[in-house]
Coordinates of C-alpha atoms and ligand atoms in Angstrom, one line a residue:
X1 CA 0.0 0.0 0.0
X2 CA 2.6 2.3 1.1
X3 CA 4.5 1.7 -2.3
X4 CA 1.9 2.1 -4.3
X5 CA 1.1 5.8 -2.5
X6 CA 4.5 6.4 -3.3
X7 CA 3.9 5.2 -6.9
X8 CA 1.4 7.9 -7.2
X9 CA 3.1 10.9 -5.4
X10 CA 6.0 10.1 -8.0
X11 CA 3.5 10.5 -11.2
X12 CA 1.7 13.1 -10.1
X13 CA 5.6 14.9 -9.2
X14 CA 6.5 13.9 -13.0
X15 CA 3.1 15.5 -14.4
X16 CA 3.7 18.3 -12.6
X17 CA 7.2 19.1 -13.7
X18 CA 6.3 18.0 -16.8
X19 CA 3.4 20.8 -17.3
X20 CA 5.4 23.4 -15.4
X21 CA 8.3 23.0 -17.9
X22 CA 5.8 22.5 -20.9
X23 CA 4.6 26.5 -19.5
X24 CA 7.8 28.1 -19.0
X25 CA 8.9 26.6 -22.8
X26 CA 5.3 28.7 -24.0
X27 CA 6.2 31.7 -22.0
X28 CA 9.7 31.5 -23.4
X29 CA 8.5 31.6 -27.2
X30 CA 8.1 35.3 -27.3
X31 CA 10.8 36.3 -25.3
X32 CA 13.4 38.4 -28.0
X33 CA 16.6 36.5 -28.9
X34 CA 19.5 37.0 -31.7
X35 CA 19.3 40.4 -32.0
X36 CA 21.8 41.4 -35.1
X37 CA 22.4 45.0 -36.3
X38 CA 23.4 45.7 -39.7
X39 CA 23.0 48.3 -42.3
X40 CA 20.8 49.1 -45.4
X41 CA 22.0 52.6 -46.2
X42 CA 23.7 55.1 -44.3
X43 CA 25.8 54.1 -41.8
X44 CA 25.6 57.3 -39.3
X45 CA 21.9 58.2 -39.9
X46 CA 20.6 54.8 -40.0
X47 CA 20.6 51.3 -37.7
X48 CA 18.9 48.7 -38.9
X49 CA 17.8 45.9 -35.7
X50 CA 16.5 42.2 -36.2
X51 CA 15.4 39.5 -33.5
X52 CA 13.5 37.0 -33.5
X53 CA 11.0 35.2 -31.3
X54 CA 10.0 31.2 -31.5
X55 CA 5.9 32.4 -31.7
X56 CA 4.4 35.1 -33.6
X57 CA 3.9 38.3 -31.5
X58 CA 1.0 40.7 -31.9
X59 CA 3.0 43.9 -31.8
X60 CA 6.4 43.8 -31.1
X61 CA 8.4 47.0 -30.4
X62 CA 11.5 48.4 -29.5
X63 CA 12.1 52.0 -27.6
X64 CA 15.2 53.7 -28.3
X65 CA 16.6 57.1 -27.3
X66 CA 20.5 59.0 -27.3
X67 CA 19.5 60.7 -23.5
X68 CA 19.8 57.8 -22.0
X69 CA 18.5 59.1 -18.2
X70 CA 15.9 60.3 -20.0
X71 CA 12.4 59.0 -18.6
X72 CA 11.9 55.9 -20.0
X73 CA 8.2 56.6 -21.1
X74 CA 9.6 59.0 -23.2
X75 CA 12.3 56.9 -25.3
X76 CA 11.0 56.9 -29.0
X77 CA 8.5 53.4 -29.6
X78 CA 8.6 52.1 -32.9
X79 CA 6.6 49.3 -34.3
X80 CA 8.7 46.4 -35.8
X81 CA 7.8 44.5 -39.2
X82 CA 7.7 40.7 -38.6
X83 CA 7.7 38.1 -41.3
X84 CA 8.6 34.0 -41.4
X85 CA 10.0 31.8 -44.2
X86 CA 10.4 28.7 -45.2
X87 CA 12.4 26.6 -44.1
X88 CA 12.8 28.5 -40.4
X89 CA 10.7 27.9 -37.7
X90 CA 11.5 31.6 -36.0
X91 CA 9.3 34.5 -36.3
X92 CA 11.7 37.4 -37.3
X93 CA 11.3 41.5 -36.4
X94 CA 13.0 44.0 -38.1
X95 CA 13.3 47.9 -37.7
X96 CA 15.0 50.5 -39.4
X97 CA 16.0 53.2 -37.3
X98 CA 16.3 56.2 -39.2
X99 CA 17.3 60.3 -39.1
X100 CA 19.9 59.6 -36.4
X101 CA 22.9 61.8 -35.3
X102 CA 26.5 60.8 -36.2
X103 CA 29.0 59.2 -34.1
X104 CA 26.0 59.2 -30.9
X105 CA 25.1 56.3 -28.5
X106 CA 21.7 55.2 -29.2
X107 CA 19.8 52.9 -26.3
X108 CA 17.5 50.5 -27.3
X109 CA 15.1 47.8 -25.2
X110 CA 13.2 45.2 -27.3
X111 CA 10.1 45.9 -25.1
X112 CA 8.9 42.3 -23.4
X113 CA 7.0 42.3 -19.9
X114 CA 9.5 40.2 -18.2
X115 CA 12.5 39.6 -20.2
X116 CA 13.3 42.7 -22.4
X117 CA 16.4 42.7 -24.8
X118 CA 19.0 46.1 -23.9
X119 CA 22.2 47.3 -25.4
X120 CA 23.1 50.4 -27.2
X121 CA 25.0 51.0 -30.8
X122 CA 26.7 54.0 -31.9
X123 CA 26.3 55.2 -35.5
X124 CA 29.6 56.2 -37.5
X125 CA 31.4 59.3 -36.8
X126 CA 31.3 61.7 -39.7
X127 CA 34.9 63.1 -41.0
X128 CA 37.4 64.1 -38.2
X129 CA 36.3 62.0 -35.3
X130 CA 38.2 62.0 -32.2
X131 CA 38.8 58.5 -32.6
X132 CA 40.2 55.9 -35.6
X133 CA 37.6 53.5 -37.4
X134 CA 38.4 50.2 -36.5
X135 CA 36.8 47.0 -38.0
X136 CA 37.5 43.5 -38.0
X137 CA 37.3 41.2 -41.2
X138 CA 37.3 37.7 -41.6
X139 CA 35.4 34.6 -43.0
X140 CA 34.8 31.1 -42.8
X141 CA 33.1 30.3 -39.2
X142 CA 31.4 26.7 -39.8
X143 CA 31.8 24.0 -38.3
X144 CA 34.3 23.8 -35.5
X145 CA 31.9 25.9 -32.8
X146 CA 34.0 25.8 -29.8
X147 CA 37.2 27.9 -32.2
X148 CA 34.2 30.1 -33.2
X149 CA 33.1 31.2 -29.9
X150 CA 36.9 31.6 -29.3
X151 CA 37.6 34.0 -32.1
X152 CA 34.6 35.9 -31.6
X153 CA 35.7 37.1 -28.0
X154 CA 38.9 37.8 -29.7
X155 CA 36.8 39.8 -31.5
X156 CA 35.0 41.8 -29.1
X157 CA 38.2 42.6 -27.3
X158 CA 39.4 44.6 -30.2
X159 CA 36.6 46.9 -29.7
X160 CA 35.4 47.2 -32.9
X161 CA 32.9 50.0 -34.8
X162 CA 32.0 46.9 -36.9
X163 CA 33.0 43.4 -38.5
X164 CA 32.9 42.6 -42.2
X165 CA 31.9 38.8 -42.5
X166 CA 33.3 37.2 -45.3
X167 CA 30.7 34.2 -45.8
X168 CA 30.6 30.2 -44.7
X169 CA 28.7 31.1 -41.5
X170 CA 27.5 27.9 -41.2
X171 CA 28.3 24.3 -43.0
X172 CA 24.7 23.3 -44.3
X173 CA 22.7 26.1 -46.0
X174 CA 19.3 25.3 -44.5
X175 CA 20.2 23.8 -41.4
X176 CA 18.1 26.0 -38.7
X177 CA 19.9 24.4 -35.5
X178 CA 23.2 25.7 -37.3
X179 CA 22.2 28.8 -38.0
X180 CA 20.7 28.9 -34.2
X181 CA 24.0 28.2 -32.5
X182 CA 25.5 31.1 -34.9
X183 CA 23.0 33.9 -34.1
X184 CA 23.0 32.4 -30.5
X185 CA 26.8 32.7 -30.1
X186 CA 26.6 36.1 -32.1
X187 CA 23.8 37.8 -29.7
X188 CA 25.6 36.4 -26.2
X189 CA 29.5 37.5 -27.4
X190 CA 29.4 40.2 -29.8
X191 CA 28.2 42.9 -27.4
X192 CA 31.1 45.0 -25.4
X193 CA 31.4 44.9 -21.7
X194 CA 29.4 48.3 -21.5
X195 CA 26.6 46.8 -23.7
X196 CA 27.5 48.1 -27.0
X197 CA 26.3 45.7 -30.1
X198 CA 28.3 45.6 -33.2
X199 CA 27.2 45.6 -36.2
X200 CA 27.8 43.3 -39.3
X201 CA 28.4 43.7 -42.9
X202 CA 27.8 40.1 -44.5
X203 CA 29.1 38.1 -47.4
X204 CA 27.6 35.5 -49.2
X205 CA 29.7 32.1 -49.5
X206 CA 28.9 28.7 -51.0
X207 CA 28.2 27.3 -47.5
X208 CA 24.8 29.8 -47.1
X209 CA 23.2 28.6 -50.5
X210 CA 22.0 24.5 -50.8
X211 CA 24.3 23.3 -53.7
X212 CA 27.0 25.9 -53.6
X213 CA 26.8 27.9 -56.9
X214 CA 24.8 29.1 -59.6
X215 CA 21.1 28.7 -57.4
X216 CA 18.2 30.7 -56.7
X217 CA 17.6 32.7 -53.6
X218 CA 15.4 29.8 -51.7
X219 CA 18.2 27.8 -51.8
X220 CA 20.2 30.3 -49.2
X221 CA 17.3 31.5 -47.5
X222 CA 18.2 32.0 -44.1
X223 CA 21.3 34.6 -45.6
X224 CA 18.4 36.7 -47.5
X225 CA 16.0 36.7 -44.1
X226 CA 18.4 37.1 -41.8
X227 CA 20.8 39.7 -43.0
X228 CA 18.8 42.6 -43.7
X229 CA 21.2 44.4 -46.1
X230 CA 20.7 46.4 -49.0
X231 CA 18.9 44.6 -52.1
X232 CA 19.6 42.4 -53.5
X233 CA 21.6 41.7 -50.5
X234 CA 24.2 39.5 -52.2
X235 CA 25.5 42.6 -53.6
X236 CA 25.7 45.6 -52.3
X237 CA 28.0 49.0 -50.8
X238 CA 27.7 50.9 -48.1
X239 CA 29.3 54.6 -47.6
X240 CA 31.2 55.2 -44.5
X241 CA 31.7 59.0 -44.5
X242 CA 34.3 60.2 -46.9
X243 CA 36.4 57.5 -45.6
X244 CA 35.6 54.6 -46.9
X245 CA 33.1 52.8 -49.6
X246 CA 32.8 49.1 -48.6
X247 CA 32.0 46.5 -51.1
X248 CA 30.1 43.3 -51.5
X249 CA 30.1 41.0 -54.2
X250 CA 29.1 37.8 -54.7
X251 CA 31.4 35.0 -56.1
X252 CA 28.4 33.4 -58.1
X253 CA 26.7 31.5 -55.7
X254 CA 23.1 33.2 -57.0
X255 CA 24.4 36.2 -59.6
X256 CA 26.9 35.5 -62.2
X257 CA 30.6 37.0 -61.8
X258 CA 29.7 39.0 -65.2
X259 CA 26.1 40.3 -63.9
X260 CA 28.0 42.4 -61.2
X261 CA 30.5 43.9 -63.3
X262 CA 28.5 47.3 -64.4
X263 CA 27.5 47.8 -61.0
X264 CA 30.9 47.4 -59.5
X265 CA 32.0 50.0 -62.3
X266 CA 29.6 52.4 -61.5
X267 CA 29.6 52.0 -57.7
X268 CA 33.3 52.7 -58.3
X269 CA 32.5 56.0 -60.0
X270 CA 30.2 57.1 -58.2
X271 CA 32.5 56.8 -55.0
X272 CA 35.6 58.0 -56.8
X273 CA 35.9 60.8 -53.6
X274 CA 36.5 58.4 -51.3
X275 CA 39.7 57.8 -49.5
X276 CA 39.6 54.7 -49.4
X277 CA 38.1 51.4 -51.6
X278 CA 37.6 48.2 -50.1
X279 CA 35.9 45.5 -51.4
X280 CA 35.4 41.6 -49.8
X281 CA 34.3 38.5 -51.7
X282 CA 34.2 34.7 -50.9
X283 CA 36.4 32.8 -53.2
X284 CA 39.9 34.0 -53.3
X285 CA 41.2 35.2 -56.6
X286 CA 44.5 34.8 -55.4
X287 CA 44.3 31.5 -53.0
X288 CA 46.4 30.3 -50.6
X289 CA 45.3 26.6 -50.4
X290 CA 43.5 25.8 -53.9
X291 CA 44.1 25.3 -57.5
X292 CA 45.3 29.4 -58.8
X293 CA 43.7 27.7 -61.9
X294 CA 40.1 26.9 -60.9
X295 CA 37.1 28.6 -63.4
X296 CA 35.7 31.0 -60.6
X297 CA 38.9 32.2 -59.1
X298 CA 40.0 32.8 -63.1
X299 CA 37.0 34.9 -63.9
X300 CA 37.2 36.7 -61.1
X301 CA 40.8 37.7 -62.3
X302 CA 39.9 38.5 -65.7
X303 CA 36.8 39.9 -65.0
X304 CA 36.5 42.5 -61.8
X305 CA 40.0 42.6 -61.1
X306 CA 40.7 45.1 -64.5
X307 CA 37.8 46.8 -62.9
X308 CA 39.0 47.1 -59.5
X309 CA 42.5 48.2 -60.7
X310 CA 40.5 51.0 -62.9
X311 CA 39.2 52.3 -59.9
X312 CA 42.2 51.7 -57.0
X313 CA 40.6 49.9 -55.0
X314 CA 43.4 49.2 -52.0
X315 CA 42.6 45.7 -50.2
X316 CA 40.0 43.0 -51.0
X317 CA 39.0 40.8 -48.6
X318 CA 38.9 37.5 -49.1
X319 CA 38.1 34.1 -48.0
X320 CA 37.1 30.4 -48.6
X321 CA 40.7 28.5 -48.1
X322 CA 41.0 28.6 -44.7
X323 CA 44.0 30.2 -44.0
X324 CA 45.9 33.4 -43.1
X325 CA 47.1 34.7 -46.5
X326 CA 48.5 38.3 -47.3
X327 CA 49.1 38.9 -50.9
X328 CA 52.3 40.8 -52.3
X329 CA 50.4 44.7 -53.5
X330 CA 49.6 43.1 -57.1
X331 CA 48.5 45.1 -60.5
X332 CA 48.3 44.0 -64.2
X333 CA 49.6 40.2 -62.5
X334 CA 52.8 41.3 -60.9
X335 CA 54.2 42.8 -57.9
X336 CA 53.3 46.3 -58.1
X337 CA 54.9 47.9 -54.5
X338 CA 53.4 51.5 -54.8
X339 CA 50.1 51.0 -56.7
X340 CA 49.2 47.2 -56.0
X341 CA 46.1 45.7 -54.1
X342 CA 46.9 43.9 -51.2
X343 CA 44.4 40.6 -51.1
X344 CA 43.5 39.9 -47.6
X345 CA 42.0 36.6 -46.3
X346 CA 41.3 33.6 -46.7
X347 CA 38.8 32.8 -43.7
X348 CA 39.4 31.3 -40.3
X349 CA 36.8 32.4 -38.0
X350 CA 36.0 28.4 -37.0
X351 CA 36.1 26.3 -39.9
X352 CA 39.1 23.7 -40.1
X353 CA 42.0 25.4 -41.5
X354 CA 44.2 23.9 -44.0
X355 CA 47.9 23.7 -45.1
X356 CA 48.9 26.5 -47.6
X357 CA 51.3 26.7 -50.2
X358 CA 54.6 27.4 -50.0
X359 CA 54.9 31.6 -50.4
X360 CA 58.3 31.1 -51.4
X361 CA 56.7 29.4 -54.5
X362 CA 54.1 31.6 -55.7
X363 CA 54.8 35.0 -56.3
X364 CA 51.7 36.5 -55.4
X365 CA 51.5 35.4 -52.0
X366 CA 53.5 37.3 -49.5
X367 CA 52.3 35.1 -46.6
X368 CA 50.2 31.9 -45.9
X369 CA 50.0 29.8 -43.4
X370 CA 47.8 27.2 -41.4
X371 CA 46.6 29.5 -38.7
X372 CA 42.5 31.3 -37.0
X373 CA 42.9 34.3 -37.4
X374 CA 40.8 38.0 -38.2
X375 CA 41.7 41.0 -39.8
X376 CA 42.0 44.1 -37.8
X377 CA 41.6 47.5 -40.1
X378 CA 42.0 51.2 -38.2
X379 CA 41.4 54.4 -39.9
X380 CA 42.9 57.4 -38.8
X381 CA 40.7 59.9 -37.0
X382 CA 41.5 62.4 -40.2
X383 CA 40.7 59.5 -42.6
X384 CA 44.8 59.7 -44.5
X385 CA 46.5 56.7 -43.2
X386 CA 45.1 53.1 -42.5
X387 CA 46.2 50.2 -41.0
X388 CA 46.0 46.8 -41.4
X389 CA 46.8 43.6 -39.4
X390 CA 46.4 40.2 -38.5
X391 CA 45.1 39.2 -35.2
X392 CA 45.8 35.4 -34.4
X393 CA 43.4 32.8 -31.9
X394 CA 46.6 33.8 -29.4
X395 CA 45.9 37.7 -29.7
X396 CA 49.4 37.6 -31.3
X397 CA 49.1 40.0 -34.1
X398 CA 51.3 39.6 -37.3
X399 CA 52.9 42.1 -39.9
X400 CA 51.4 45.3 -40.0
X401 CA 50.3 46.6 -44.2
X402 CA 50.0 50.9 -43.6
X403 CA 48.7 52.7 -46.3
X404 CA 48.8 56.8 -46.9
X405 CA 47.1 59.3 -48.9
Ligands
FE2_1 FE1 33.6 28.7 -49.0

């Protein structure tokens, strides 16, 4: 008898737990997680914000303000778009903060009743700020998570404006629970010790898009619903004062090598003021691990670089080797010491890195080796000189490129 009481006192225990757990999971579902900031025009007027919850919310909200002891009834409410798609099971919000001041903190709380999301961003400094533009580039963060989570609080200790992300995010293009541990890892590490989010500029690489190259846009869906850049969002620039014109292509994973040509030449033109021209791309032109020979990394050659060397554009960013690799400053295919572009890359950010070439045999590569790594860029305050260097997993930083004008 007294077994059996205990019998029941242990099932009515389990159904209990089991139906308090089963409530807290519900409750949980609209509670804001990976919030990302990126751009989709001007970078010191504009923030763009996107979260997403696990259930559809009736009218989800953020408050933001630059006085931050300001009464909190009084922060600015805006109203957030939602949307879904296939194949993600998350319910995504987006806003597009717009009119804002240069180089200003901005507060923000993704309004919840119990668990609301805070941190603050700064827009970009117009011309003569007090302090250098610093961002971080780098690629390739797949599969190994544990080296990802490493090198993004390497990351975050380089106090960065923002991070240029040179695709491979993930390994499996439509994998959610992928995708989840990035945006996860992303929301909980790339936010300062004072609560300052960072920003991303993304690339698209052959590992967001199901079968590589050459497919439609459902085939990378969570890059177009996830990165809310400007369209068509596998290509795209963005103006950072007179400093600096950042460019995106994309190494033919959804649009041809040749369909990006005219824009790159007229984005060019039409950003001929700025100081400096920098553009990033997935597959390395110049590559430190595969064949120089391969059809896309040729036609990238023939194709954009005449362009890019029309325009003098100063570093591309590269990736897809997994390696460190710093290219001698290269022009009409040779060593060009005062006019050459220096190729940057090629992706470690957590995907298994690979043995290189041997520099001593190629003459376009200065430097390559089997090493994680990102790219730290500063900008000086008066926009004339910039610097460029490799950060290692150690915090070990390698030869520094400095560039004038
Ligand atoms: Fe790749």
């Amino acid at each position: 008898m007294k077994q059996c009481k205990f019998y029941s006192m242990s099932v009515l225990l389990f159904l209990f737990l089991c139906t308090f757990y089963s409530i807290q999971a519900q409750e949980n579902q609209d509670i804001p997680r990976q919030v990302l900031l990126t751009w989709q025009g001007n970078t010191s007027e504009t923030m763009t914000i996107t979260w997403r919850t696990d259930q559809a919310i009736d009218n989800p909200t953020l408050r933001y303000t630059h006085k931050a002891k300001r009464d909190f009834s009084k922060w600015n409410q805006v109203n957030a778009s939602s949307f879904t798609f296939e194949p993600s099971k998350a319910h995504m919000h987006t806003v597009e903060l717009k009119g804002l001041k240069a180089g200003r903190d901005y507060h923000v709380v993704i309004d919840h009743p119990t668990q609301p999301d805070q941190f603050y961003f700064t827009t970009i400094p117009k011309n003569n700020r007090r302090n250098d533009l610093i961002f971080l580039a780098g690629g390739d963060s797949r599969s190994r998570r544990d080296v990802r989570r490493e090198m993004n609080e390497l990351a975050i200790r380089q106090n960065p404006d923002f991070v240029v992300f040179d695709g491979d995010f993930i390994a499996t293009a439509l994998n959610e629970e992928q995708w989840d541990d990035w945006f996860d890892d992303w929301h909980e590490q790339m936010i300062t010790p004072e609560g300052r989010r960072i920003p991303v500029v993304p690339a698209i690489g052959n590992h967001e898009v199901q079968g590589g190259y050459g497919q439609t846009r459902d085939k990378a869906a969570f890059y177009f619903n996830r990165f809310i850049v400007p369209e068509p969002r596998n290509f795209y620039a963005l103006e950072f004062t007179r400093d600096l014109i950042l460019i995106t292509l994309d190494t033919e994973h959804i649009t041809p090598v040749e369909d990006q040509t005219d824009w790159l030449d007229s984005t060019l033109s039409a950003h001929s003021d700025k100081k400096w021209k920098i553009i990033q791309w997935h597959v390395a032109a110049w590559p430190s691990v595969r064949d120089f020979e391969g059809d896309l990394p040729r036609k990238i050659r023939e194709t954009w670089i005449p362009v890019i060397e029309k325009h003098n554009v100063d570093f591309v960013i590269e990736a897809h080797d997994h390696a460190y690799k710093r290219t001698e400053p290269i022009r009409n295919d040779q060593i060009d010491l005062f006019n050459g572009i220096y190729y940057l890359g090629d992706g470690g950010w957590g995907a298994p890195v690979r043995d290189t070439k041997n520099p001593e045999e190629y003459w376009w590569l200065a430097e390559a080796e089997k090493a994680d790594h990102l790219w730290k860029y500063s900008i000086s305050n008066k926009g004339n000189s910039i610097t460029v260097v490799p950060v290692f997993k150690s915090g070990q930083e390698g030869s520094i490129i400095l560039k004038n004008k």
